[in-house]
Amino acid sequence: MTVFDKVVTARGSPNIAFIKYWGKRDEKLILPCNSSLSMTLSSDTLNTTTSVLISKKLEKDAFYIDGVLQDLQDPDVKERFEIVNKLRKMAKVKEKMLIVSKNNFPASSGMASSASGIATLIYVLNAALELKLTQRELSIIARQGSGSACRSVFGGIVVWKKGSNPDGTDSYAEQIFDENYWAELTDNIVIVTQEKKKVSSRAGMKQTVQTNPLYEMRYSSSETHIKEFVDAYKDKDFHRIADIIIADSNEMHALMLSTKPSIRYLNKASYAIMDAIEELNAKEGKNIAAYTFDAGANAHIITLASNREKVMNALKHLQDSKEIIEIKSSKIGGAPFELNETESLIDMQSMSPYN
Ligand code: PMV
């Protein structure tokens, strides 16, 4: 078999949801209550790189993330590693693996490191194990690691269909527009905090589904938002997509706020950013920027590359007052891809990660 004793390396990136997923109808299989839509970010700005080595010479599995050897007995790590075992079983491989993964941005900082990490892990394992799974199959497996990860299997604008089968076979992501259709689109990630979020999205979603009667309204409106978004995107109508992006983010955060106990991710700086973007749009007489927030206080400002400077100027006072720590700008990006051996994170000689 050729799967042994060679290092395979791949790179993938996070995605930012424009129509948000919040709530599961099946916790174990990670089946969502509503469909969602996202833009995959360019790996030029934010990425995860993962190398895999499968060898008879390895005595045990080892998994490194950002230089730290993971404890495979830790429940969270164990859960993620289940995906590895699943794929290994599918390939009928029994040998041990060394997996080395690196993010070029801080994990758990609200920049969707789990989506990027899991999508890249599954992509690289598919290649290393020579499984030849389709992107749809990869998306179904990624979904079971972290819901939003199923969208990072594709580039461009991606919809994760909620599906209705109890076994989850029809709950996967699909590309709606490729990254070249409207390549001018950018996401400007405005970092206002580096703190780990207080409520994990998993716990928060569960709380919402259990306690918030508004969630049913949310699940029908997200379907409407997806249809409206796709129509406006087809016409490259920025004003309309911005209206939908802003409305959907506010709706999800209103849902969080009205959950018992109330979940609040946004902080003073987040609200100041919302004010600045709304003022900018009012001054321009049309929307040239849209804000959206995931389960955290950091903002994502969507704008066309040609309007980026105006957005930066509108946020300048918040940078000067140190409310904004940093802004990372990313173009719309593509699907995970394989890298050549010069990018490997594993030293074949010592069978260990490079320092
Ligand atoms: O899949 P998770 O557990 O990372 O949850 C993602 C939830 C949001 O980021 C808030 C929305 C989304 O659709 O990405």
mmCIF file of C-alpha atoms and ligand atoms in Angstrom:
data_model
loop_
_atom_site.group_PDB
_atom_site.id
_atom_site.type_symbol
_atom_site.label_atom_id
_atom_site.label_comp_id
_atom_site.label_asym_id
_atom_site.label_seq_id
_atom_site.Cartn_x
_atom_site.Cartn_y
_atom_site.Cartn_z
ATOM 1 C CA MET A 1 0.000 0.000 0.000
ATOM 2 C CA THR A 2 1.182 3.460 -0.791
ATOM 3 C CA VAL A 3 -0.454 5.237 2.120
ATOM 4 C CA PHE A 4 2.492 4.511 4.440
ATOM 5 C CA ASP A 5 5.640 6.441 5.206
ATOM 6 C CA LYS A 6 4.874 9.603 3.321
ATOM 7 C CA VAL A 7 3.784 12.951 4.654
ATOM 8 C CA VAL A 8 0.689 14.561 3.155
ATOM 9 C CA THR A 9 0.068 18.244 3.906
ATOM 10 C CA ALA A 10 -2.957 20.428 3.202
ATOM 11 C CA ARG A 11 -4.255 23.898 3.975
ATOM 12 C CA GLY A 12 -7.781 25.137 4.605
ATOM 13 C CA SER A 13 -9.440 28.256 5.973
ATOM 14 C CA PRO A 14 -12.342 29.424 8.169
ATOM 15 C CA ASN A 15 -15.672 30.687 6.895
ATOM 16 C CA ILE A 16 -17.897 33.515 8.065
ATOM 17 C CA ALA A 17 -21.628 32.858 8.188
ATOM 18 C CA PHE A 18 -23.905 35.512 6.665
ATOM 19 C CA ILE A 19 -27.035 33.536 7.508
ATOM 20 C CA LYS A 20 -26.248 32.023 10.884
ATOM 21 C CA TYR A 21 -26.677 28.539 12.260
ATOM 22 C CA TRP A 22 -27.812 28.556 15.880
ATOM 23 C CA GLY A 23 -29.500 25.451 17.309
ATOM 24 C CA LYS A 24 -29.322 21.716 16.755
ATOM 25 C CA ARG A 25 -32.159 19.285 16.223
ATOM 26 C CA ASP A 26 -29.748 16.381 16.881
ATOM 27 C CA GLU A 27 -26.840 16.976 19.246
ATOM 28 C CA LYS A 28 -24.916 13.814 18.467
ATOM 29 C CA LEU A 29 -25.035 13.941 14.666
ATOM 30 C CA ILE A 30 -24.906 17.769 14.693
ATOM 31 C CA LEU A 31 -28.028 18.340 12.653
ATOM 32 C CA PRO A 32 -29.085 21.991 12.574
ATOM 33 C CA CYS A 33 -32.554 23.469 13.075
ATOM 34 C CA ASN A 34 -31.982 25.825 10.144
ATOM 35 C CA SER A 35 -29.926 26.015 6.967
ATOM 36 C CA SER A 36 -27.053 28.510 6.911
ATOM 37 C CA LEU A 37 -24.937 30.349 4.342
ATOM 38 C CA SER A 38 -21.313 31.454 4.512
ATOM 39 C CA MET A 39 -18.350 32.862 2.649
ATOM 40 C CA THR A 40 -15.095 30.907 2.820
ATOM 41 C CA LEU A 41 -12.141 33.136 3.667
ATOM 42 C CA SER A 42 -8.894 33.167 1.746
ATOM 43 C CA SER A 43 -6.134 31.001 3.173
ATOM 44 C CA ASP A 44 -3.744 33.869 2.295
ATOM 45 C CA THR A 45 -4.936 35.594 5.474
ATOM 46 C CA LEU A 46 -6.212 32.937 7.887
ATOM 47 C CA ASN A 47 -5.396 29.269 7.546
ATOM 48 C CA THR A 48 -4.812 25.915 9.142
ATOM 49 C CA THR A 49 -2.013 23.741 7.780
ATOM 50 C CA THR A 50 -2.084 20.045 8.660
ATOM 51 C CA SER A 51 0.417 17.275 7.921
ATOM 52 C CA VAL A 52 -0.282 13.562 8.358
ATOM 53 C CA LEU A 53 2.100 10.623 8.500
ATOM 54 C CA ILE A 54 0.871 7.026 8.652
ATOM 55 C CA SER A 55 3.548 4.477 9.474
ATOM 56 C CA LYS A 56 4.031 0.982 10.846
ATOM 57 C CA LYS A 57 7.012 2.436 12.704
ATOM 58 C CA LEU A 58 4.817 4.698 14.839
ATOM 59 C CA GLU A 59 3.988 3.105 18.172
ATOM 60 C CA LYS A 60 1.057 5.323 19.068
ATOM 61 C CA ASP A 61 -1.128 8.082 17.647
ATOM 62 C CA ALA A 62 0.040 11.629 18.269
ATOM 63 C CA PHE A 63 -1.830 14.841 17.501
ATOM 64 C CA TYR A 64 -0.221 18.268 17.805
ATOM 65 C CA ILE A 65 -2.113 21.542 17.518
ATOM 66 C CA ASP A 66 -0.046 24.727 17.467
ATOM 67 C CA GLY A 67 2.955 22.921 18.929
ATOM 68 C CA VAL A 68 1.021 21.333 21.801
ATOM 69 C CA LEU A 69 0.699 17.550 22.032
ATOM 70 C CA GLN A 70 -3.010 16.877 22.582
ATOM 71 C CA ASP A 71 -4.215 14.581 25.343
ATOM 72 C CA LEU A 72 -6.198 11.970 23.419
ATOM 73 C CA GLN A 73 -8.062 11.075 26.614
ATOM 74 C CA ASP A 74 -9.425 14.599 27.028
ATOM 75 C CA PRO A 75 -13.152 14.414 26.093
ATOM 76 C CA ASP A 76 -13.003 17.324 23.600
ATOM 77 C CA VAL A 77 -9.901 15.995 21.858
ATOM 78 C CA LYS A 78 -11.253 12.458 21.940
ATOM 79 C CA GLU A 79 -14.374 13.625 20.154
ATOM 80 C CA ARG A 80 -12.349 15.271 17.407
ATOM 81 C CA PHE A 81 -10.128 12.237 17.138
ATOM 82 C CA GLU A 82 -13.196 10.058 16.543
ATOM 83 C CA ILE A 83 -13.220 11.498 13.026
ATOM 84 C CA VAL A 84 -9.666 10.270 12.526
ATOM 85 C CA ASN A 85 -10.623 6.789 13.713
ATOM 86 C CA LYS A 86 -13.696 6.778 11.521
ATOM 87 C CA LEU A 87 -11.722 7.616 8.378
ATOM 88 C CA ARG A 88 -8.942 5.203 9.288
ATOM 89 C CA LYS A 89 -11.521 2.440 9.656
ATOM 90 C CA MET A 90 -13.101 3.339 6.319
ATOM 91 C CA ALA A 91 -9.675 2.950 4.697
ATOM 92 C CA LYS A 92 -9.118 -0.364 6.528
ATOM 93 C CA VAL A 93 -5.859 0.977 7.909
ATOM 94 C CA LYS A 94 -4.738 -0.093 11.377
ATOM 95 C CA GLU A 95 -1.434 1.740 11.588
ATOM 96 C CA LYS A 96 -0.810 4.694 13.892
ATOM 97 C CA MET A 97 -0.715 8.301 12.747
ATOM 98 C CA LEU A 98 1.194 11.445 13.511
ATOM 99 C CA ILE A 99 -0.919 14.522 12.842
ATOM 100 C CA VAL A 100 0.546 18.002 13.133
ATOM 101 C CA SER A 101 -1.697 21.027 12.740
ATOM 102 C CA LYS A 102 -0.914 24.729 12.872
ATOM 103 C CA ASN A 103 -3.199 27.760 12.760
ATOM 104 C CA ASN A 104 -1.752 31.079 11.641
ATOM 105 C CA PHE A 105 -4.198 32.819 14.013
ATOM 106 C CA PRO A 106 -5.045 32.279 17.697
ATOM 107 C CA ALA A 107 -7.420 29.362 18.325
ATOM 108 C CA SER A 108 -10.658 30.089 20.231
ATOM 109 C CA SER A 109 -10.465 33.792 19.462
ATOM 110 C CA GLY A 110 -13.734 33.855 17.550
ATOM 111 C CA MET A 111 -12.047 33.351 14.188
ATOM 112 C CA ALA A 112 -13.579 29.920 13.619
ATOM 113 C CA SER A 113 -10.436 27.886 14.161
ATOM 114 C CA SER A 114 -12.520 24.728 14.651
ATOM 115 C CA ALA A 115 -14.148 25.051 11.211
ATOM 116 C CA SER A 116 -10.818 25.554 9.534
ATOM 117 C CA GLY A 117 -9.082 22.876 11.647
ATOM 118 C CA ILE A 118 -11.659 20.168 11.121
ATOM 119 C CA ALA A 119 -12.237 20.815 7.410
ATOM 120 C CA THR A 120 -8.474 20.704 6.814
ATOM 121 C CA LEU A 121 -8.026 17.577 8.938
ATOM 122 C CA ILE A 122 -10.672 15.675 6.993
ATOM 123 C CA TYR A 123 -9.352 16.879 3.660
ATOM 124 C CA VAL A 124 -5.781 15.808 4.453
ATOM 125 C CA LEU A 125 -6.863 12.418 5.846
ATOM 126 C CA ASN A 126 -8.902 11.745 2.716
ATOM 127 C CA ALA A 127 -5.750 12.350 0.676
ATOM 128 C CA ALA A 128 -3.359 10.509 3.011
ATOM 129 C CA LEU A 129 -5.615 7.467 3.304
ATOM 130 C CA GLU A 130 -6.420 7.594 -0.424
ATOM 131 C CA LEU A 131 -10.112 7.380 0.358
ATOM 132 C CA LYS A 132 -11.246 9.432 -2.649
ATOM 133 C CA LEU A 133 -14.357 10.701 -0.863
ATOM 134 C CA THR A 134 -16.357 13.415 -2.623
ATOM 135 C CA GLN A 135 -16.604 16.935 -1.205
ATOM 136 C CA ARG A 136 -20.184 16.154 -0.181
ATOM 137 C CA GLU A 137 -19.058 13.088 1.756
ATOM 138 C CA LEU A 138 -16.271 15.112 3.374
ATOM 139 C CA SER A 139 -18.802 17.771 4.301
ATOM 140 C CA ILE A 140 -21.038 15.221 6.060
ATOM 141 C CA ILE A 141 -18.082 13.941 8.079
ATOM 142 C CA ALA A 142 -16.836 17.473 8.874
ATOM 143 C CA ARG A 143 -20.331 18.408 10.105
ATOM 144 C CA GLN A 144 -20.040 15.771 12.816
ATOM 145 C CA GLY A 145 -16.831 17.390 14.098
ATOM 146 C CA SER A 146 -18.216 20.933 14.248
ATOM 147 C CA GLY A 147 -21.304 22.084 12.356
ATOM 148 C CA SER A 148 -19.805 25.134 10.693
ATOM 149 C CA ALA A 149 -16.795 23.049 9.538
ATOM 150 C CA CYS A 150 -18.954 21.382 6.877
ATOM 151 C CA ARG A 151 -19.064 24.714 5.013
ATOM 152 C CA SER A 152 -15.242 25.106 4.951
ATOM 153 C CA VAL A 153 -14.953 22.024 2.719
ATOM 154 C CA PHE A 154 -15.966 24.324 -0.180
ATOM 155 C CA GLY A 155 -14.778 27.700 -1.390
ATOM 156 C CA GLY A 156 -16.849 30.766 -2.313
ATOM 157 C CA ILE A 157 -20.429 31.135 -1.112
ATOM 158 C CA VAL A 158 -21.651 27.956 0.540
ATOM 159 C CA VAL A 159 -25.025 26.796 1.847
ATOM 160 C CA TRP A 160 -25.343 24.109 4.529
ATOM 161 C CA LYS A 161 -28.721 22.505 3.896
ATOM 162 C CA LYS A 162 -30.389 21.531 7.143
ATOM 163 C CA GLY A 163 -31.888 18.384 5.626
ATOM 164 C CA SER A 164 -34.672 16.341 7.170
ATOM 165 C CA ASN A 165 -33.398 12.743 7.355
ATOM 166 C CA PRO A 166 -32.910 11.604 10.962
ATOM 167 C CA ASP A 167 -29.562 10.007 10.018
ATOM 168 C CA GLY A 168 -28.187 13.285 8.626
ATOM 169 C CA THR A 169 -27.469 11.960 5.129
ATOM 170 C CA ASP A 170 -29.113 15.027 3.539
ATOM 171 C CA SER A 171 -27.511 17.608 5.834
ATOM 172 C CA TYR A 172 -24.410 18.788 3.986
ATOM 173 C CA ALA A 173 -22.857 21.882 2.448
ATOM 174 C CA GLU A 174 -22.930 22.899 -1.211
ATOM 175 C CA GLN A 175 -21.191 25.636 -3.148
ATOM 176 C CA ILE A 176 -23.655 28.197 -4.551
ATOM 177 C CA PHE A 177 -21.170 30.644 -6.143
ATOM 178 C CA ASP A 178 -17.471 30.022 -6.597
ATOM 179 C CA GLU A 179 -14.882 32.430 -5.215
ATOM 180 C CA ASN A 180 -14.276 34.026 -8.625
ATOM 181 C CA TYR A 181 -17.911 35.030 -9.224
ATOM 182 C CA TRP A 182 -17.510 38.116 -7.055
ATOM 183 C CA ALA A 183 -13.829 38.167 -6.132
ATOM 184 C CA GLU A 184 -13.958 41.773 -4.826
ATOM 185 C CA LEU A 185 -15.723 40.673 -1.643
ATOM 186 C CA THR A 186 -13.651 41.036 1.525
ATOM 187 C CA ASP A 187 -14.079 40.238 5.218
ATOM 188 C CA ASN A 188 -12.303 42.604 7.578
ATOM 189 C CA ILE A 189 -12.042 40.898 10.937
ATOM 190 C CA VAL A 190 -12.004 43.476 13.678
ATOM 191 C CA ILE A 191 -10.428 42.072 16.826
ATOM 192 C CA VAL A 192 -11.709 43.774 19.974
ATOM 193 C CA THR A 193 -10.943 40.967 22.416
ATOM 194 C CA GLN A 194 -8.590 37.997 22.591
ATOM 195 C CA GLU A 195 -10.538 36.416 25.446
ATOM 196 C CA LYS A 196 -12.004 32.948 25.145
ATOM 197 C CA LYS A 197 -15.802 33.123 24.900
ATOM 198 C CA LYS A 198 -17.692 32.585 28.153
ATOM 199 C CA VAL A 199 -20.387 30.314 26.694
ATOM 200 C CA SER A 200 -19.356 27.763 24.053
ATOM 201 C CA SER A 201 -21.533 27.758 20.945
ATOM 202 C CA ARG A 202 -22.506 24.181 21.743
ATOM 203 C CA ALA A 203 -23.803 25.089 25.230
ATOM 204 C CA GLY A 204 -25.387 28.325 23.989
ATOM 205 C CA MET A 205 -27.300 26.620 21.180
ATOM 206 C CA LYS A 206 -28.633 23.988 23.541
ATOM 207 C CA GLN A 207 -29.808 26.679 25.955
ATOM 208 C CA THR A 208 -31.600 28.520 23.128
ATOM 209 C CA VAL A 209 -33.410 25.464 21.786
ATOM 210 C CA GLN A 210 -34.495 24.463 25.282
ATOM 211 C CA THR A 211 -35.660 27.829 26.581
ATOM 212 C CA ASN A 212 -36.412 30.242 23.769
ATOM 213 C CA PRO A 213 -39.794 30.115 22.019
ATOM 214 C CA LEU A 214 -38.561 32.720 19.493
ATOM 215 C CA TYR A 215 -36.332 30.143 17.866
ATOM 216 C CA GLU A 216 -39.145 28.865 15.653
ATOM 217 C CA MET A 217 -39.568 32.306 14.105
ATOM 218 C CA ARG A 218 -35.818 32.447 13.568
ATOM 219 C CA TYR A 219 -35.718 29.154 11.710
ATOM 220 C CA SER A 220 -38.241 30.206 9.121
ATOM 221 C CA SER A 221 -36.723 33.667 8.667
ATOM 222 C CA SER A 222 -33.266 32.204 8.040
ATOM 223 C CA GLU A 223 -34.669 30.251 5.076
ATOM 224 C CA THR A 224 -36.118 33.501 3.666
ATOM 225 C CA HIS A 225 -32.787 35.272 4.220
ATOM 226 C CA ILE A 226 -30.941 32.569 2.253
ATOM 227 C CA LYS A 227 -33.287 32.908 -0.744
ATOM 228 C CA GLU A 228 -33.066 36.721 -0.690
ATOM 229 C CA PHE A 229 -29.283 36.612 -0.320
ATOM 230 C CA VAL A 230 -28.779 34.257 -3.268
ATOM 231 C CA ASP A 231 -30.987 36.496 -5.481
ATOM 232 C CA ALA A 232 -29.090 39.649 -4.525
ATOM 233 C CA TYR A 233 -25.693 37.969 -4.869
ATOM 234 C CA LYS A 234 -26.571 36.779 -8.370
ATOM 235 C CA ASP A 235 -27.052 40.469 -9.299
ATOM 236 C CA LYS A 236 -23.916 41.483 -7.331
ATOM 237 C CA ASP A 237 -26.142 43.922 -5.473
ATOM 238 C CA PHE A 238 -24.029 44.897 -2.463
ATOM 239 C CA HIS A 239 -26.667 47.170 -0.924
ATOM 240 C CA ARG A 240 -29.136 44.276 -0.704
ATOM 241 C CA ILE A 241 -26.704 41.643 0.557
ATOM 242 C CA ALA A 242 -25.513 44.064 3.252
ATOM 243 C CA ASP A 243 -29.095 44.575 4.477
ATOM 244 C CA ILE A 244 -29.544 40.803 4.787
ATOM 245 C CA ILE A 245 -26.153 40.192 6.456
ATOM 246 C CA ILE A 246 -26.819 42.872 9.091
ATOM 247 C CA ALA A 247 -30.406 41.740 9.721
ATOM 248 C CA ASP A 248 -29.411 38.102 10.125
ATOM 249 C CA SER A 249 -26.588 38.827 12.565
ATOM 250 C CA ASN A 250 -28.861 41.060 14.660
ATOM 251 C CA GLU A 251 -31.572 38.439 14.631
ATOM 252 C CA MET A 252 -29.246 35.718 15.914
ATOM 253 C CA HIS A 253 -27.906 37.974 18.676
ATOM 254 C CA ALA A 254 -31.473 38.958 19.646
ATOM 255 C CA LEU A 255 -32.245 35.250 19.917
ATOM 256 C CA MET A 256 -29.208 34.751 22.134
ATOM 257 C CA LEU A 257 -30.162 37.749 24.278
ATOM 258 C CA SER A 258 -33.687 36.409 24.841
ATOM 259 C CA THR A 259 -32.474 32.918 25.794
ATOM 260 C CA LYS A 260 -32.710 31.958 29.477
ATOM 261 C CA PRO A 261 -30.254 32.649 30.997
ATOM 262 C CA SER A 262 -29.476 35.417 28.528
ATOM 263 C CA ILE A 263 -26.387 34.883 26.340
ATOM 264 C CA ARG A 264 -24.533 38.055 25.369
ATOM 265 C CA TYR A 265 -21.418 37.910 23.224
ATOM 266 C CA LEU A 266 -21.248 41.527 22.035
ATOM 267 C CA ASN A 267 -19.447 44.180 24.077
ATOM 268 C CA LYS A 268 -19.156 47.974 24.064
ATOM 269 C CA ALA A 269 -16.635 47.935 21.229
ATOM 270 C CA SER A 270 -18.919 45.707 19.124
ATOM 271 C CA TYR A 271 -21.747 48.230 19.469
ATOM 272 C CA ALA A 272 -19.398 51.099 18.640
ATOM 273 C CA ILE A 273 -18.434 49.272 15.428
ATOM 274 C CA MET A 274 -22.106 48.769 14.534
ATOM 275 C CA ASP A 275 -22.676 52.526 15.023
ATOM 276 C CA ALA A 276 -19.664 53.403 12.861
ATOM 277 C CA ILE A 277 -20.774 51.135 9.992
ATOM 278 C CA GLU A 278 -24.365 52.399 10.092
ATOM 279 C CA GLU A 279 -23.113 56.010 10.063
ATOM 280 C CA LEU A 280 -20.837 55.243 7.118
ATOM 281 C CA ASN A 281 -23.700 53.686 5.133
ATOM 282 C CA ALA A 282 -25.985 56.632 5.949
ATOM 283 C CA LYS A 283 -23.317 59.095 4.814
ATOM 284 C CA GLU A 284 -22.844 57.187 1.531
ATOM 285 C CA GLY A 285 -26.605 57.037 0.947
ATOM 286 C CA LYS A 286 -26.358 53.267 0.404
ATOM 287 C CA ASN A 287 -24.802 50.270 2.091
ATOM 288 C CA ILE A 288 -21.120 49.930 1.315
ATOM 289 C CA ALA A 289 -20.344 47.786 4.372
ATOM 290 C CA ALA A 290 -22.094 45.185 6.515
ATOM 291 C CA TYR A 291 -21.279 43.976 10.005
ATOM 292 C CA THR A 292 -21.777 40.451 11.253
ATOM 293 C CA PHE A 293 -20.817 38.770 14.549
ATOM 294 C CA ASP A 294 -20.510 35.079 15.387
ATOM 295 C CA ALA A 295 -20.490 33.794 18.958
ATOM 296 C CA GLY A 296 -18.056 36.482 20.084
ATOM 297 C CA ALA A 297 -17.462 40.225 20.280
ATOM 298 C CA ASN A 298 -15.122 40.458 17.284
ATOM 299 C CA ALA A 299 -16.753 42.013 14.220
ATOM 300 C CA HIS A 300 -16.570 40.891 10.617
ATOM 301 C CA ILE A 301 -17.013 43.829 8.273
ATOM 302 C CA ILE A 302 -17.950 42.766 4.762
ATOM 303 C CA THR A 303 -17.156 45.232 2.006
ATOM 304 C CA LEU A 304 -15.889 45.356 -1.579
ATOM 305 C CA ALA A 305 -12.108 45.765 -1.876
ATOM 306 C CA SER A 306 -12.674 49.191 -3.514
ATOM 307 C CA ASN A 307 -14.470 50.435 -0.363
ATOM 308 C CA ARG A 308 -12.043 48.987 2.182
ATOM 309 C CA GLU A 309 -10.288 52.266 2.770
ATOM 310 C CA LYS A 310 -13.550 54.056 3.570
ATOM 311 C CA VAL A 311 -14.355 51.336 6.122
ATOM 312 C CA MET A 312 -10.899 51.662 7.695
ATOM 313 C CA ASN A 313 -11.388 55.436 7.966
ATOM 314 C CA ALA A 314 -14.785 54.944 9.587
ATOM 315 C CA LEU A 315 -13.191 52.692 12.220
ATOM 316 C CA LYS A 316 -10.082 54.797 12.765
ATOM 317 C CA HIS A 317 -11.330 56.575 15.904
ATOM 318 C CA LEU A 318 -11.856 53.161 17.551
ATOM 319 C CA GLN A 319 -8.337 52.120 16.639
ATOM 320 C CA ASP A 320 -6.959 55.366 18.028
ATOM 321 C CA SER A 321 -8.859 54.851 21.287
ATOM 322 C CA LYS A 322 -7.494 51.265 21.439
ATOM 323 C CA GLU A 323 -10.972 49.738 21.448
ATOM 324 C CA ILE A 324 -9.911 47.894 18.311
ATOM 325 C CA ILE A 325 -6.832 45.724 18.803
ATOM 326 C CA GLU A 326 -6.253 44.673 15.208
ATOM 327 C CA ILE A 327 -7.966 44.317 11.813
ATOM 328 C CA LYS A 328 -7.232 41.339 9.558
ATOM 329 C CA SER A 329 -8.498 41.588 5.995
ATOM 330 C CA SER A 330 -9.338 38.566 3.931
ATOM 331 C CA LYS A 331 -10.596 38.070 0.400
ATOM 332 C CA ILE A 332 -13.213 35.472 -0.412
ATOM 333 C CA GLY A 333 -11.343 32.169 -0.710
ATOM 334 C CA GLY A 334 -11.341 28.659 -2.100
ATOM 335 C CA ALA A 335 -11.589 25.090 -0.815
ATOM 336 C CA PRO A 336 -8.820 23.259 1.109
ATOM 337 C CA PHE A 337 -5.910 22.175 -1.074
ATOM 338 C CA GLU A 338 -2.823 19.987 -0.893
ATOM 339 C CA LEU A 339 0.630 21.501 -0.423
ATOM 340 C CA ASN A 340 3.943 20.125 -1.596
ATOM 341 C CA GLU A 341 6.510 18.567 0.710
ATOM 342 C CA THR A 342 8.449 21.776 1.277
ATOM 343 C CA GLU A 343 5.468 22.910 3.407
ATOM 344 C CA SER A 344 5.413 19.726 5.516
ATOM 345 C CA LEU A 345 5.166 20.147 9.306
ATOM 346 C CA ILE A 346 6.667 16.677 9.940
ATOM 347 C CA ASP A 347 10.323 15.748 9.918
ATOM 348 C CA MET A 348 10.454 12.300 8.305
ATOM 349 C CA GLN A 349 13.901 11.581 9.721
ATOM 350 C CA SER A 350 12.860 11.826 13.358
ATOM 351 C CA MET A 351 9.160 11.165 12.710
ATOM 352 C CA SER A 352 8.257 14.180 14.833
ATOM 353 C CA PRO A 353 7.012 17.732 14.252
ATOM 354 C CA TYR A 354 9.449 20.349 13.033
ATOM 355 C CA ASN A 355 10.069 22.949 15.733
HETATM 356 O O1 PMV B 1 -20.279 24.979 14.383
HETATM 357 P P1 PMV B 1 -19.954 25.805 15.560
HETATM 358 O O2 PMV B 1 -20.127 25.055 16.819
HETATM 359 O O3 PMV B 1 -18.603 26.467 15.411
HETATM 360 O O4 PMV B 1 -21.057 27.001 15.650
HETATM 361 C C1 PMV B 1 -21.046 28.105 14.811
HETATM 362 C C2 PMV B 1 -22.069 29.113 15.199
HETATM 363 C C3 PMV B 1 -21.938 30.489 14.577
HETATM 364 O O5 PMV B 1 -20.598 30.777 14.273
HETATM 365 C C4 PMV B 1 -22.415 31.510 15.607
HETATM 366 C C5 PMV B 1 -22.808 30.640 13.341
HETATM 367 C C6 PMV B 1 -22.337 29.947 12.089
HETATM 368 O O6 PMV B 1 -23.214 29.585 11.300
HETATM 369 O O7 PMV B 1 -21.126 29.832 11.855
#
